[in-house]
PDB file of N, CA and C in Angstrom:
ATOM      1  N   MET U   1     -44.835 -33.652   0.502  1.00  0.00           N
ATOM      2  CA  MET U   1     -43.790 -32.718   0.523  1.00  0.00           C
ATOM      3  C   MET U   1     -43.400 -32.370  -0.889  1.00  0.00           C
ATOM      4  N   ASP U   2     -43.220 -31.119  -1.153  1.00  0.00           N
ATOM      5  CA  ASP U   2     -42.890 -30.542  -2.392  1.00  0.00           C
ATOM      6  C   ASP U   2     -41.402 -30.767  -2.688  1.00  0.00           C
ATOM      7  N   TYR U   3     -41.159 -30.993  -4.016  1.00  0.00           N
ATOM      8  CA  TYR U   3     -39.746 -31.257  -4.456  1.00  0.00           C
ATOM      9  C   TYR U   3     -39.235 -29.732  -4.844  1.00  0.00           C
ATOM     10  N   ILE U   4     -37.999 -29.527  -4.283  1.00  0.00           N
ATOM     11  CA  ILE U   4     -37.463 -28.227  -4.609  1.00  0.00           C
ATOM     12  C   ILE U   4     -36.012 -28.602  -5.245  1.00  0.00           C
ATOM     13  N   PRO U   5     -35.937 -28.321  -6.556  1.00  0.00           N
ATOM     14  CA  PRO U   5     -34.647 -28.674  -7.220  1.00  0.00           C
ATOM     15  C   PRO U   5     -33.521 -27.793  -6.693  1.00  0.00           C
ATOM     16  N   ASN U   6     -32.345 -28.411  -6.605  1.00  0.00           N
ATOM     17  CA  ASN U   6     -31.189 -27.671  -6.196  1.00  0.00           C
ATOM     18  C   ASN U   6     -30.461 -27.097  -7.507  1.00  0.00           C
ATOM     19  N   VAL U   7     -30.747 -25.847  -7.875  1.00  0.00           N
ATOM     20  CA  VAL U   7     -30.272 -25.273  -9.013  1.00  0.00           C
ATOM     21  C   VAL U   7     -28.769 -24.879  -8.918  1.00  0.00           C
ATOM     22  N   PHE U   8     -28.279 -24.800  -7.727  1.00  0.00           N
ATOM     23  CA  PHE U   8     -26.914 -24.432  -7.529  1.00  0.00           C
ATOM     24  C   PHE U   8     -25.883 -25.535  -7.518  1.00  0.00           C
ATOM     25  N   LYS U   9     -26.405 -26.711  -7.538  1.00  0.00           N
ATOM     26  CA  LYS U   9     -25.505 -27.963  -7.406  1.00  0.00           C
ATOM     27  C   LYS U   9     -24.585 -28.043  -8.643  1.00  0.00           C
ATOM     28  N   ASN U  10     -25.160 -27.990  -9.887  1.00  0.00           N
ATOM     29  CA  ASN U  10     -24.364 -28.028 -11.065  1.00  0.00           C
ATOM     30  C   ASN U  10     -23.417 -26.888 -11.166  1.00  0.00           C
ATOM     31  N   TYR U  11     -23.829 -25.792 -10.724  1.00  0.00           N
ATOM     32  CA  TYR U  11     -22.919 -24.538 -10.796  1.00  0.00           C
ATOM     33  C   TYR U  11     -21.739 -24.724  -9.876  1.00  0.00           C
ATOM     34  N   LEU U  12     -21.928 -25.192  -8.686  1.00  0.00           N
ATOM     35  CA  LEU U  12     -20.854 -25.405  -7.793  1.00  0.00           C
ATOM     36  C   LEU U  12     -19.908 -26.493  -8.235  1.00  0.00           C
ATOM     37  N   GLU U  13     -20.422 -27.492  -8.939  1.00  0.00           N
ATOM     38  CA  GLU U  13     -19.577 -28.613  -9.432  1.00  0.00           C
ATOM     39  C   GLU U  13     -18.697 -28.133 -10.579  1.00  0.00           C
ATOM     40  N   ASN U  14     -19.233 -27.240 -11.436  1.00  0.00           N
ATOM     41  CA  ASN U  14     -18.590 -26.955 -12.658  1.00  0.00           C
ATOM     42  C   ASN U  14     -17.766 -25.636 -12.507  1.00  0.00           C
ATOM     43  N   SER U  15     -17.903 -25.047 -11.364  1.00  0.00           N
ATOM     44  CA  SER U  15     -17.115 -23.698 -11.254  1.00  0.00           C
ATOM     45  C   SER U  15     -15.680 -23.878 -10.987  1.00  0.00           C
ATOM     46  N   VAL U  16     -14.951 -22.958 -11.374  1.00  0.00           N
ATOM     47  CA  VAL U  16     -13.505 -22.992 -11.135  1.00  0.00           C
ATOM     48  C   VAL U  16     -13.239 -22.339  -9.847  1.00  0.00           C
ATOM     49  N   PRO U  17     -12.358 -23.025  -8.995  1.00  0.00           N
ATOM     50  CA  PRO U  17     -12.135 -22.481  -7.703  1.00  0.00           C
ATOM     51  C   PRO U  17     -11.578 -21.044  -7.761  1.00  0.00           C
ATOM     52  N   GLU U  18     -12.004 -20.137  -6.834  1.00  0.00           N
ATOM     53  CA  GLU U  18     -11.571 -18.743  -6.884  1.00  0.00           C
ATOM     54  C   GLU U  18     -10.102 -18.694  -6.454  1.00  0.00           C
ATOM     55  N   ILE U  19      -9.377 -17.944  -7.270  1.00  0.00           N
ATOM     56  CA  ILE U  19      -7.990 -17.661  -6.917  1.00  0.00           C
ATOM     57  C   ILE U  19      -7.850 -16.392  -6.200  1.00  0.00           C
ATOM     58  N   ARG U  20      -7.430 -16.465  -5.008  1.00  0.00           N
ATOM     59  CA  ARG U  20      -7.257 -15.283  -4.175  1.00  0.00           C
ATOM     60  C   ARG U  20      -5.998 -14.616  -4.267  1.00  0.00           C
ATOM     61  N   GLN U  21      -6.016 -13.288  -4.480  1.00  0.00           N
ATOM     62  CA  GLN U  21      -4.789 -12.587  -4.611  1.00  0.00           C
ATOM     63  C   GLN U  21      -4.434 -12.011  -3.252  1.00  0.00           C
ATOM     64  N   ILE U  22      -3.131 -12.007  -2.967  1.00  0.00           N
ATOM     65  CA  ILE U  22      -2.654 -11.339  -1.659  1.00  0.00           C
ATOM     66  C   ILE U  22      -2.834  -9.916  -1.825  1.00  0.00           C
ATOM     67  N   PRO U  23      -3.552  -9.275  -0.849  1.00  0.00           N
ATOM     68  CA  PRO U  23      -3.789  -7.789  -1.007  1.00  0.00           C
ATOM     69  C   PRO U  23      -2.454  -7.013  -0.780  1.00  0.00           C
ATOM     70  N   LEU U  24      -2.362  -5.865  -1.448  1.00  0.00           N
ATOM     71  CA  LEU U  24      -1.218  -5.008  -1.369  1.00  0.00           C
ATOM     72  C   LEU U  24      -1.116  -4.529   0.136  1.00  0.00           C
ATOM     73  N   PRO U  25       0.056  -4.266   0.554  1.00  0.00           N
ATOM     74  CA  PRO U  25       0.171  -3.658   1.913  1.00  0.00           C
ATOM     75  C   PRO U  25      -0.264  -2.186   1.863  1.00  0.00           C
ATOM     76  N   ARG U  26      -0.806  -1.694   2.929  1.00  0.00           N
ATOM     77  CA  ARG U  26      -1.324  -0.392   2.924  1.00  0.00           C
ATOM     78  C   ARG U  26      -0.348   0.597   3.653  1.00  0.00           C
ATOM     79  N   TRP U  27       0.569   0.073   4.504  1.00  0.00           N
ATOM     80  CA  TRP U  27       1.488   0.903   5.243  1.00  0.00           C
ATOM     81  C   TRP U  27       2.893   0.755   4.730  1.00  0.00           C
ATOM     82  N   PHE U  28       3.515   1.832   4.436  1.00  0.00           N
ATOM     83  CA  PHE U  28       4.938   1.774   3.915  1.00  0.00           C
ATOM     84  C   PHE U  28       5.766   2.707   4.798  1.00  0.00           C
ATOM     85  N   VAL U  29       7.093   2.337   4.745  1.00  0.00           N
ATOM     86  CA  VAL U  29       8.129   3.140   5.437  1.00  0.00           C
ATOM     87  C   VAL U  29       9.199   3.547   4.520  1.00  0.00           C
ATOM     88  N   PRO U  30       9.160   4.879   4.037  1.00  0.00           N
ATOM     89  CA  PRO U  30      10.290   5.411   3.291  1.00  0.00           C
ATOM     90  C   PRO U  30      11.366   5.791   4.248  1.00  0.00           C
ATOM     91  N   TYR U  31      12.611   5.261   4.136  1.00  0.00           N
ATOM     92  CA  TYR U  31      13.704   5.616   5.029  1.00  0.00           C
ATOM     93  C   TYR U  31      14.515   6.762   4.485  1.00  0.00           C
ATOM     94  N   TYR U  32      14.856   7.746   5.311  1.00  0.00           N
ATOM     95  CA  TYR U  32      15.609   8.957   4.891  1.00  0.00           C
ATOM     96  C   TYR U  32      17.022   8.530   4.487  1.00  0.00           C
ATOM     97  N   ARG U  33      17.668   9.317   3.700  1.00  0.00           N
ATOM     98  CA  ARG U  33      19.123   9.242   3.444  1.00  0.00           C
ATOM     99  C   ARG U  33      19.690  10.026   4.617  1.00  0.00           C
ATOM    100  N   ASN U  34      21.061   9.817   4.836  1.00  0.00           N
ATOM    101  CA  ASN U  34      21.736  10.567   5.791  1.00  0.00           C
ATOM    102  C   ASN U  34      21.766  12.050   5.523  1.00  0.00           C
ATOM    103  N   GLY U  35      21.380  12.830   6.513  1.00  0.00           N
ATOM    104  CA  GLY U  35      21.358  14.314   6.376  1.00  0.00           C
ATOM    105  C   GLY U  35      20.175  14.856   5.649  1.00  0.00           C
ATOM    106  N   ARG U  36      19.238  14.103   5.275  1.00  0.00           N
ATOM    107  CA  ARG U  36      18.017  14.558   4.617  1.00  0.00           C
ATOM    108  C   ARG U  36      16.755  14.400   5.335  1.00  0.00           C
ATOM    109  N   LYS U  37      16.841  14.425   6.639  1.00  0.00           N
ATOM    110  CA  LYS U  37      15.584  14.166   7.404  1.00  0.00           C
ATOM    111  C   LYS U  37      14.880  15.449   7.738  1.00  0.00           C
ATOM    112  N   ASN U  38      13.828  15.656   6.964  1.00  0.00           N
ATOM    113  CA  ASN U  38      12.923  16.821   7.097  1.00  0.00           C
ATOM    114  C   ASN U  38      11.556  16.416   6.792  1.00  0.00           C
ATOM    115  N   PHE U  39      10.679  16.421   7.793  1.00  0.00           N
ATOM    116  CA  PHE U  39       9.293  15.944   7.718  1.00  0.00           C
ATOM    117  C   PHE U  39       8.472  16.717   6.709  1.00  0.00           C
ATOM    118  N   ILE U  40       8.689  18.084   6.789  1.00  0.00           N
ATOM    119  CA  ILE U  40       7.817  18.954   5.893  1.00  0.00           C
ATOM    120  C   ILE U  40       8.234  18.701   4.464  1.00  0.00           C
ATOM    121  N   GLN U  41       9.502  18.637   4.093  1.00  0.00           N
ATOM    122  CA  GLN U  41       9.975  18.509   2.756  1.00  0.00           C
ATOM    123  C   GLN U  41       9.603  17.098   2.298  1.00  0.00           C
ATOM    124  N   ALA U  42       9.586  16.127   3.186  1.00  0.00           N
ATOM    125  CA  ALA U  42       9.297  14.741   2.906  1.00  0.00           C
ATOM    126  C   ALA U  42       7.794  14.678   2.507  1.00  0.00           C
ATOM    127  N   SER U  43       6.907  15.315   3.286  1.00  0.00           N
ATOM    128  CA  SER U  43       5.476  15.246   2.949  1.00  0.00           C
ATOM    129  C   SER U  43       5.179  15.944   1.664  1.00  0.00           C
ATOM    130  N   ARG U  44       5.888  17.002   1.390  1.00  0.00           N
ATOM    131  CA  ARG U  44       5.695  17.696   0.087  1.00  0.00           C
ATOM    132  C   ARG U  44       6.207  16.802  -1.069  1.00  0.00           C
ATOM    133  N   TYR U  45       7.323  16.173  -0.909  1.00  0.00           N
ATOM    134  CA  TYR U  45       7.854  15.296  -2.005  1.00  0.00           C
ATOM    135  C   TYR U  45       6.958  14.137  -2.257  1.00  0.00           C
ATOM    136  N   LEU U  46       6.432  13.424  -1.249  1.00  0.00           N
ATOM    137  CA  LEU U  46       5.502  12.396  -1.352  1.00  0.00           C
ATOM    138  C   LEU U  46       4.180  12.759  -1.970  1.00  0.00           C
ATOM    139  N   THR U  47       3.616  13.948  -1.609  1.00  0.00           N
ATOM    140  CA  THR U  47       2.453  14.524  -2.211  1.00  0.00           C
ATOM    141  C   THR U  47       2.628  14.769  -3.702  1.00  0.00           C
ATOM    142  N   LYS U  48       3.837  15.229  -4.026  1.00  0.00           N
ATOM    143  CA  LYS U  48       4.135  15.472  -5.432  1.00  0.00           C
ATOM    144  C   LYS U  48       4.195  14.222  -6.241  1.00  0.00           C
ATOM    145  N   GLU U  49       4.815  13.148  -5.615  1.00  0.00           N
ATOM    146  CA  GLU U  49       5.050  11.854  -6.262  1.00  0.00           C
ATOM    147  C   GLU U  49       3.734  11.007  -6.358  1.00  0.00           C
ATOM    148  N   ILE U  50       3.030  10.840  -5.315  1.00  0.00           N
ATOM    149  CA  ILE U  50       1.895   9.863  -5.206  1.00  0.00           C
ATOM    150  C   ILE U  50       0.567  10.522  -5.096  1.00  0.00           C
ATOM    151  N   GLY U  51       0.517  11.861  -4.878  1.00  0.00           N
ATOM    152  CA  GLY U  51      -0.845  12.461  -4.850  1.00  0.00           C
ATOM    153  C   GLY U  51      -1.173  12.842  -3.336  1.00  0.00           C
ATOM    154  N   THR U  52      -2.360  13.236  -3.147  1.00  0.00           N
ATOM    155  CA  THR U  52      -2.798  13.703  -1.837  1.00  0.00           C
ATOM    156  C   THR U  52      -2.658  12.574  -0.717  1.00  0.00           C
ATOM    157  N   ILE U  53      -2.137  12.935   0.328  1.00  0.00           N
ATOM    158  CA  ILE U  53      -2.066  12.004   1.497  1.00  0.00           C
ATOM    159  C   ILE U  53      -3.077  12.570   2.529  1.00  0.00           C
ATOM    160  N   PRO U  54      -4.132  11.874   2.953  1.00  0.00           N
ATOM    161  CA  PRO U  54      -5.055  12.324   3.979  1.00  0.00           C
ATOM    162  C   PRO U  54      -4.378  12.565   5.235  1.00  0.00           C
ATOM    163  N   GLU U  55      -5.049  13.453   6.028  1.00  0.00           N
ATOM    164  CA  GLU U  55      -4.495  13.808   7.356  1.00  0.00           C
ATOM    165  C   GLU U  55      -4.530  12.659   8.224  1.00  0.00           C
ATOM    166  N   GLY U  56      -3.399  12.369   8.886  1.00  0.00           N
ATOM    167  CA  GLY U  56      -3.262  11.316   9.788  1.00  0.00           C
ATOM    168  C   GLY U  56      -2.585  10.012   9.198  1.00  0.00           C
ATOM    169  N   ASN U  57      -2.349  10.130   7.827  1.00  0.00           N
ATOM    170  CA  ASN U  57      -1.723   8.981   7.101  1.00  0.00           C
ATOM    171  C   ASN U  57      -0.279   9.104   7.026  1.00  0.00           C
ATOM    172  N   LEU U  58       0.312  10.160   7.569  1.00  0.00           N
ATOM    173  CA  LEU U  58       1.777  10.342   7.451  1.00  0.00           C
ATOM    174  C   LEU U  58       2.265  10.701   8.910  1.00  0.00           C
ATOM    175  N   LYS U  59       3.228   9.794   9.351  1.00  0.00           N
ATOM    176  CA  LYS U  59       3.710   9.975  10.665  1.00  0.00           C
ATOM    177  C   LYS U  59       5.229   9.791  10.684  1.00  0.00           C
ATOM    178  N   LYS U  60       5.951  10.384  11.775  1.00  0.00           N
ATOM    179  CA  LYS U  60       7.285  10.103  11.897  1.00  0.00           C
ATOM    180  C   LYS U  60       7.402   8.719  12.374  1.00  0.00           C
ATOM    181  N   TYR U  61       8.560   8.021  11.917  1.00  0.00           N
ATOM    182  CA  TYR U  61       8.670   6.610  12.334  1.00  0.00           C
ATOM    183  C   TYR U  61      10.179   6.290  12.329  1.00  0.00           C
ATOM    184  N   GLY U  62      10.809   6.382  13.469  1.00  0.00           N
ATOM    185  CA  GLY U  62      12.336   6.062  13.602  1.00  0.00           C
ATOM    186  C   GLY U  62      13.089   6.936  12.620  1.00  0.00           C
ATOM    187  N   LYS U  63      13.810   6.253  11.715  1.00  0.00           N
ATOM    188  CA  LYS U  63      14.635   7.004  10.696  1.00  0.00           C
ATOM    189  C   LYS U  63      13.858   7.141   9.403  1.00  0.00           C
ATOM    190  N   GLY U  64      12.632   7.147   9.409  1.00  0.00           N
ATOM    191  CA  GLY U  64      11.779   7.333   8.262  1.00  0.00           C
ATOM    192  C   GLY U  64      10.449   7.877   8.462  1.00  0.00           C
ATOM    193  N   LEU U  65       9.515   7.542   7.690  1.00  0.00           N
ATOM    194  CA  LEU U  65       8.109   8.008   7.799  1.00  0.00           C
ATOM    195  C   LEU U  65       7.240   6.761   7.739  1.00  0.00           C
ATOM    196  N   LEU U  66       6.082   6.804   8.344  1.00  0.00           N
ATOM    197  CA  LEU U  66       5.106   5.766   8.237  1.00  0.00           C
ATOM    198  C   LEU U  66       3.955   6.379   7.360  1.00  0.00           C
ATOM    199  N   VAL U  67       3.721   5.783   6.220  1.00  0.00           N
ATOM    200  CA  VAL U  67       2.787   6.356   5.276  1.00  0.00           C
ATOM    201  C   VAL U  67       1.682   5.250   4.978  1.00  0.00           C
ATOM    202  N   ARG U  68       0.403   5.654   5.147  1.00  0.00           N
ATOM    203  CA  ARG U  68      -0.644   4.815   4.807  1.00  0.00           C
ATOM    204  C   ARG U  68      -1.219   5.211   3.435  1.00  0.00           C
ATOM    205  N   ALA U  69      -1.227   4.269   2.535  1.00  0.00           N
ATOM    206  CA  ALA U  69      -1.810   4.546   1.249  1.00  0.00           C
ATOM    207  C   ALA U  69      -3.409   4.637   1.351  1.00  0.00           C
ATOM    208  N   LYS U  70      -3.984   5.585   0.692  1.00  0.00           N
ATOM    209  CA  LYS U  70      -5.417   5.768   0.751  1.00  0.00           C
ATOM    210  C   LYS U  70      -6.211   4.834  -0.092  1.00  0.00           C
ATOM    211  N   ASP U  71      -5.575   4.260  -1.218  1.00  0.00           N
ATOM    212  CA  ASP U  71      -6.157   3.415  -2.101  1.00  0.00           C
ATOM    213  C   ASP U  71      -5.166   2.475  -2.675  1.00  0.00           C
ATOM    214  N   ILE U  72      -5.712   1.548  -3.570  1.00  0.00           N
ATOM    215  CA  ILE U  72      -4.810   0.575  -4.183  1.00  0.00           C
ATOM    216  C   ILE U  72      -3.776   1.220  -5.120  1.00  0.00           C
ATOM    217  N   THR U  73      -4.320   2.219  -5.837  1.00  0.00           N
ATOM    218  CA  THR U  73      -3.342   2.935  -6.817  1.00  0.00           C
ATOM    219  C   THR U  73      -2.216   3.591  -6.008  1.00  0.00           C
ATOM    220  N   GLN U  74      -2.444   4.226  -4.909  1.00  0.00           N
ATOM    221  CA  GLN U  74      -1.474   4.959  -4.171  1.00  0.00           C
ATOM    222  C   GLN U  74      -0.495   3.851  -3.593  1.00  0.00           C
ATOM    223  N   ALA U  75      -0.999   2.691  -3.080  1.00  0.00           N
ATOM    224  CA  ALA U  75      -0.234   1.642  -2.556  1.00  0.00           C
ATOM    225  C   ALA U  75       0.767   1.107  -3.606  1.00  0.00           C
ATOM    226  N   ARG U  76       0.274   0.981  -4.844  1.00  0.00           N
ATOM    227  CA  ARG U  76       1.140   0.426  -5.958  1.00  0.00           C
ATOM    228  C   ARG U  76       2.194   1.527  -6.307  1.00  0.00           C
ATOM    229  N   MET U  77       1.859   2.794  -6.190  1.00  0.00           N
ATOM    230  CA  MET U  77       2.825   3.826  -6.419  1.00  0.00           C
ATOM    231  C   MET U  77       3.928   3.831  -5.370  1.00  0.00           C
ATOM    232  N   LEU U  78       3.556   3.702  -4.092  1.00  0.00           N
ATOM    233  CA  LEU U  78       4.494   3.646  -2.990  1.00  0.00           C
ATOM    234  C   LEU U  78       5.382   2.468  -3.098  1.00  0.00           C
ATOM    235  N   GLN U  79       4.816   1.366  -3.544  1.00  0.00           N
ATOM    236  CA  GLN U  79       5.555   0.116  -3.595  1.00  0.00           C
ATOM    237  C   GLN U  79       6.734   0.222  -4.579  1.00  0.00           C
ATOM    238  N   TYR U  80       6.550   0.935  -5.762  1.00  0.00           N
ATOM    239  CA  TYR U  80       7.551   1.200  -6.715  1.00  0.00           C
ATOM    240  C   TYR U  80       7.990   2.592  -6.818  1.00  0.00           C
ATOM    241  N   LEU U  81       8.078   3.334  -5.699  1.00  0.00           N
ATOM    242  CA  LEU U  81       8.565   4.696  -5.690  1.00  0.00           C
ATOM    243  C   LEU U  81       9.973   4.753  -6.000  1.00  0.00           C
ATOM    244  N   PRO U  82      10.416   5.524  -7.040  1.00  0.00           N
ATOM    245  CA  PRO U  82      11.845   5.546  -7.432  1.00  0.00           C
ATOM    246  C   PRO U  82      12.627   6.288  -6.261  1.00  0.00           C
ATOM    247  N   CYS U  83      13.795   5.753  -6.070  1.00  0.00           N
ATOM    248  CA  CYS U  83      14.692   6.398  -5.107  1.00  0.00           C
ATOM    249  C   CYS U  83      15.993   6.722  -5.748  1.00  0.00           C
ATOM    250  N   PRO U  84      16.123   7.663  -6.656  1.00  0.00           N
ATOM    251  CA  PRO U  84      17.375   8.024  -7.281  1.00  0.00           C
ATOM    252  C   PRO U  84      18.378   8.730  -6.239  1.00  0.00           C
ATOM    253  N   SER U  85      19.627   8.827  -6.660  1.00  0.00           N
ATOM    254  CA  SER U  85      20.662   9.307  -5.674  1.00  0.00           C
ATOM    255  C   SER U  85      20.332  10.725  -5.104  1.00  0.00           C
ATOM    256  N   ASP U  86      19.544  11.548  -5.956  1.00  0.00           N
ATOM    257  CA  ASP U  86      19.345  12.831  -5.316  1.00  0.00           C
ATOM    258  C   ASP U  86      18.087  12.957  -4.645  1.00  0.00           C
ATOM    259  N   CYS U  87      17.415  11.894  -4.391  1.00  0.00           N
ATOM    260  CA  CYS U  87      16.129  11.837  -3.688  1.00  0.00           C
ATOM    261  C   CYS U  87      16.412  11.814  -2.112  1.00  0.00           C
ATOM    262  N   MET U  88      15.432  12.241  -1.402  1.00  0.00           N
ATOM    263  CA  MET U  88      15.592  12.331   0.065  1.00  0.00           C
ATOM    264  C   MET U  88      15.485  10.964   0.768  1.00  0.00           C
ATOM    265  N   PHE U  89      14.857  10.038  -0.035  1.00  0.00           N
ATOM    266  CA  PHE U  89      14.730   8.656   0.565  1.00  0.00           C
ATOM    267  C   PHE U  89      15.692   7.716   0.004  1.00  0.00           C
ATOM    268  N   GLU U  90      16.146   6.751   0.927  1.00  0.00           N
ATOM    269  CA  GLU U  90      17.103   5.735   0.401  1.00  0.00           C
ATOM    270  C   GLU U  90      16.328   4.538  -0.066  1.00  0.00           C
ATOM    271  N   THR U  91      15.318   4.026   0.699  1.00  0.00           N
ATOM    272  CA  THR U  91      14.474   2.975   0.306  1.00  0.00           C
ATOM    273  C   THR U  91      13.049   3.118   0.798  1.00  0.00           C
ATOM    274  N   VAL U  92      12.140   2.370   0.133  1.00  0.00           N
ATOM    275  CA  VAL U  92      10.753   2.357   0.598  1.00  0.00           C
ATOM    276  C   VAL U  92      10.449   0.913   0.767  1.00  0.00           C
ATOM    277  N   LYS U  93       9.926   0.554   1.920  1.00  0.00           N
ATOM    278  CA  LYS U  93       9.594  -0.842   2.246  1.00  0.00           C
ATOM    279  C   LYS U  93       8.231  -0.866   2.827  1.00  0.00           C
ATOM    280  N   ALA U  94       7.494  -1.979   2.536  1.00  0.00           N
ATOM    281  CA  ALA U  94       6.185  -2.274   3.176  1.00  0.00           C
ATOM    282  C   ALA U  94       6.471  -2.483   4.663  1.00  0.00           C
ATOM    283  N   HIS U  95       5.528  -2.001   5.485  1.00  0.00           N
ATOM    284  CA  HIS U  95       5.721  -2.228   6.889  1.00  0.00           C
ATOM    285  C   HIS U  95       5.345  -3.673   7.193  1.00  0.00           C
ATOM    286  N   PRO U  96       6.173  -4.344   7.966  1.00  0.00           N
ATOM    287  CA  PRO U  96       5.985  -5.843   8.200  1.00  0.00           C
ATOM    288  C   PRO U  96       4.766  -6.201   8.980  1.00  0.00           C
ATOM    289  N   THR U  97       4.353  -5.364   9.877  1.00  0.00           N
ATOM    290  CA  THR U  97       3.232  -5.822  10.709  1.00  0.00           C
ATOM    291  C   THR U  97       1.864  -5.168  10.437  1.00  0.00           C
ATOM    292  N   PHE U  98       1.910  -3.901  10.007  1.00  0.00           N
ATOM    293  CA  PHE U  98       0.702  -3.285   9.626  1.00  0.00           C
ATOM    294  C   PHE U  98       0.169  -3.853   8.243  1.00  0.00           C
ATOM    295  N   LYS U  99      -1.121  -4.046   8.044  1.00  0.00           N
ATOM    296  CA  LYS U  99      -1.575  -4.539   6.714  1.00  0.00           C
ATOM    297  C   LYS U  99      -2.483  -3.412   6.123  1.00  0.00           C
TER     298      LYS U  99
END
């Protein structure tokens, strides 16, 4: 029987365990301020702030919107979307069940 050396044995023993990062949420819910509930204006505002939102990634959701980020950059922008007092949104939170 031929001897086949295990070339990966030393590699596995000396390697550092992989540190897994928690993925960013992809679904976010920006909640409207009182009296500022307008879907069309909200979609225009979000497009101006975070870029193009693909069709189907923006839906009405209770007292807010349900927005799906198309990529990691857009998810990061939604996560830290500023909500000043003159903005139509009060807060932006990651959706608790959609990932």
